[in-house]
Amino acid sequence: MSMADVADDQKKYKGARRRKWGKWVSEIRVPATKEKLWLGTYSTPEAAAVAHDVAFYCLRRPESLDRLNFPMMVPVGKLSNDMSPQSVQRVASDAGMAVDALMVVKKLPENKKEAEESGGAHSGFEPEVWGDNDQSFGAWTRGEKELSISVDDYLTRY
């Protein structure tokens, strides 16, 4: 592996870093405290970056979205103004997991063919997209019902 391959593999996004074993992680400091919020571990750097972007927006409410990795992917109108750090953590983690799932599914060869044949839908689930230009994420829906699960949901249910 050449140095160029290593540099390309280690894309730098704000708030995302790569572990030695290849997973990508994200965390953010809560303003005016020493507390850090753990946003999650992801398979892709883009997912970790989106989790950071959502948390950054929720915690700091910047006037401009220029400092974000993927400004078009932050659902600005759908986020409450008065979220607790734990709520921010959950929303950011859910956003990162949604991007991770979409990125992983897009990379699977058998799913590319299936997606083309079905118009992009898998097993009756369709993504509700926020953003554009292939830089989007959202919640999975079946019909009118939104489907969302986080690590917290999994741990409390099972």
XYZ file of C-alpha atoms in Angstrom:
158
model
C 0.000 0.000 0.000
C 1.481 3.344 -1.055
C 1.434 6.547 0.974
C -1.170 7.953 -1.459
C -3.477 5.019 -0.709
C -3.079 5.580 3.028
C -3.756 9.312 2.681
C -6.851 8.671 0.542
C -8.101 6.005 2.964
C -7.754 8.421 5.905
C -10.088 11.171 4.619
C -10.304 13.958 7.138
C -13.710 15.115 8.196
C -14.263 17.405 11.158
C -15.204 15.382 14.214
C -14.401 11.966 12.714
C -11.342 9.862 13.397
C -10.264 6.361 12.461
C -9.403 3.682 14.987
C -6.397 1.421 14.397
C -8.691 -1.456 13.436
C -10.517 0.558 10.752
C -13.747 1.727 12.389
C -14.629 5.411 12.395
C -15.697 7.210 15.580
C -17.132 10.576 16.461
C -17.464 12.622 19.623
C -18.018 16.285 20.431
C -17.461 18.552 23.408
C -20.541 20.106 25.035
C -20.174 23.924 25.037
C -19.278 25.565 28.371
C -18.450 22.205 29.985
C -15.644 19.682 29.992
C -18.118 16.936 29.060
C -17.748 15.050 25.783
C -20.638 13.336 24.041
C -19.833 10.007 22.434
C -21.642 9.977 19.081
C -20.818 6.452 18.009
C -18.687 4.035 16.033
C -19.316 3.704 12.311
C -18.151 1.743 9.286
C -17.715 4.825 7.116
C -16.064 8.209 7.696
C -19.087 9.945 6.182
C -21.396 8.506 8.841
C -19.117 9.680 11.652
C -18.907 13.118 10.012
C -22.701 13.421 9.689
C -23.147 12.451 13.351
C -20.688 15.212 14.267
C -22.436 17.733 11.994
C -25.848 17.065 13.535
C -24.469 17.290 17.081
C -22.500 20.459 16.246
C -25.615 22.094 14.832
C -27.819 21.063 17.780
C -25.334 22.200 20.423
C -24.070 25.429 18.870
C -26.760 26.600 16.412
C -24.244 28.313 14.101
C -25.461 31.162 11.903
C -23.699 29.599 8.923
C -23.455 25.933 8.013
C -20.126 26.468 6.216
C -18.116 24.774 8.996
C -20.000 21.487 8.607
C -18.742 18.517 6.608
C -22.081 17.966 4.839
C -24.212 21.100 5.378
C -27.029 19.874 3.116
C -27.522 16.769 5.247
C -28.444 18.490 8.515
C -32.259 18.524 8.882
C -32.306 22.122 10.163
C -36.088 22.546 10.310
C -36.677 19.212 12.058
C -34.445 19.736 15.114
C -35.696 21.259 18.356
C -33.973 24.342 19.769
C -33.843 23.123 23.372
C -32.362 19.639 23.313
C -30.517 18.083 26.236
C -27.016 16.702 25.567
C -28.450 13.169 25.754
C -31.105 14.037 23.140
C -28.434 15.548 20.912
C -26.380 12.378 21.343
C -29.303 10.202 20.281
C -30.277 12.324 17.252
C -26.664 12.517 16.058
C -26.142 8.782 16.561
C -29.353 7.977 14.666
C -28.247 10.235 11.790
C -24.826 8.582 11.673
C -26.323 5.089 11.763
C -28.734 5.979 8.938
C -25.888 7.235 6.749
C -23.774 4.205 7.649
C -26.589 1.838 6.696
C -27.163 3.597 3.378
C -23.450 3.659 2.557
C -22.972 -0.023 3.399
C -26.048 -1.079 1.397
C -24.866 0.937 -1.619
C -21.503 -0.877 -1.523
C -23.002 -4.396 -1.590
C -22.995 -5.718 -5.183
C -26.140 -7.858 -4.816
C -28.065 -4.876 -3.426
C -27.074 -2.604 -6.322
C -28.783 -4.915 -8.816
C -31.799 -5.414 -6.547
C -32.098 -1.663 -5.974
C -32.001 -0.957 -9.704
C -34.709 -3.561 -10.371
C -37.015 -2.329 -7.600
C -36.461 1.377 -8.156
C -34.375 1.743 -5.009
C -36.709 0.204 -2.433
C -35.699 -2.844 -0.361
C -38.255 -5.100 1.325
C -40.930 -2.406 1.227
C -38.832 0.144 3.089
C -38.128 3.499 1.505
C -35.830 6.227 2.838
C -37.302 9.609 3.667
C -34.495 11.795 2.355
C -33.281 15.065 3.843
C -30.787 16.841 1.606
C -29.759 16.323 -1.999
C -26.892 15.592 -4.404
C -26.271 12.050 -3.171
C -25.336 13.522 0.232
C -28.552 12.743 2.034
C -29.841 10.803 4.981
C -33.127 10.329 6.698
C -35.436 7.940 8.427
C -36.619 4.630 7.004
C -40.351 4.499 6.410
C -42.847 1.785 5.535
C -46.004 3.404 4.275
C -46.686 6.363 6.554
C -44.976 4.950 9.663
C -41.402 6.093 10.381
C -39.058 3.345 11.524
C -36.168 4.372 13.727
C -34.059 2.433 16.187
C -31.023 3.510 18.115
C -28.590 1.656 20.314
C -30.551 2.937 23.333
C -33.761 1.448 21.922
C -32.058 -1.887 21.392
C -30.559 -1.991 24.887
C -33.808 -1.057 26.639
C -35.935 -3.506 24.661
C -33.713 -6.594 24.806
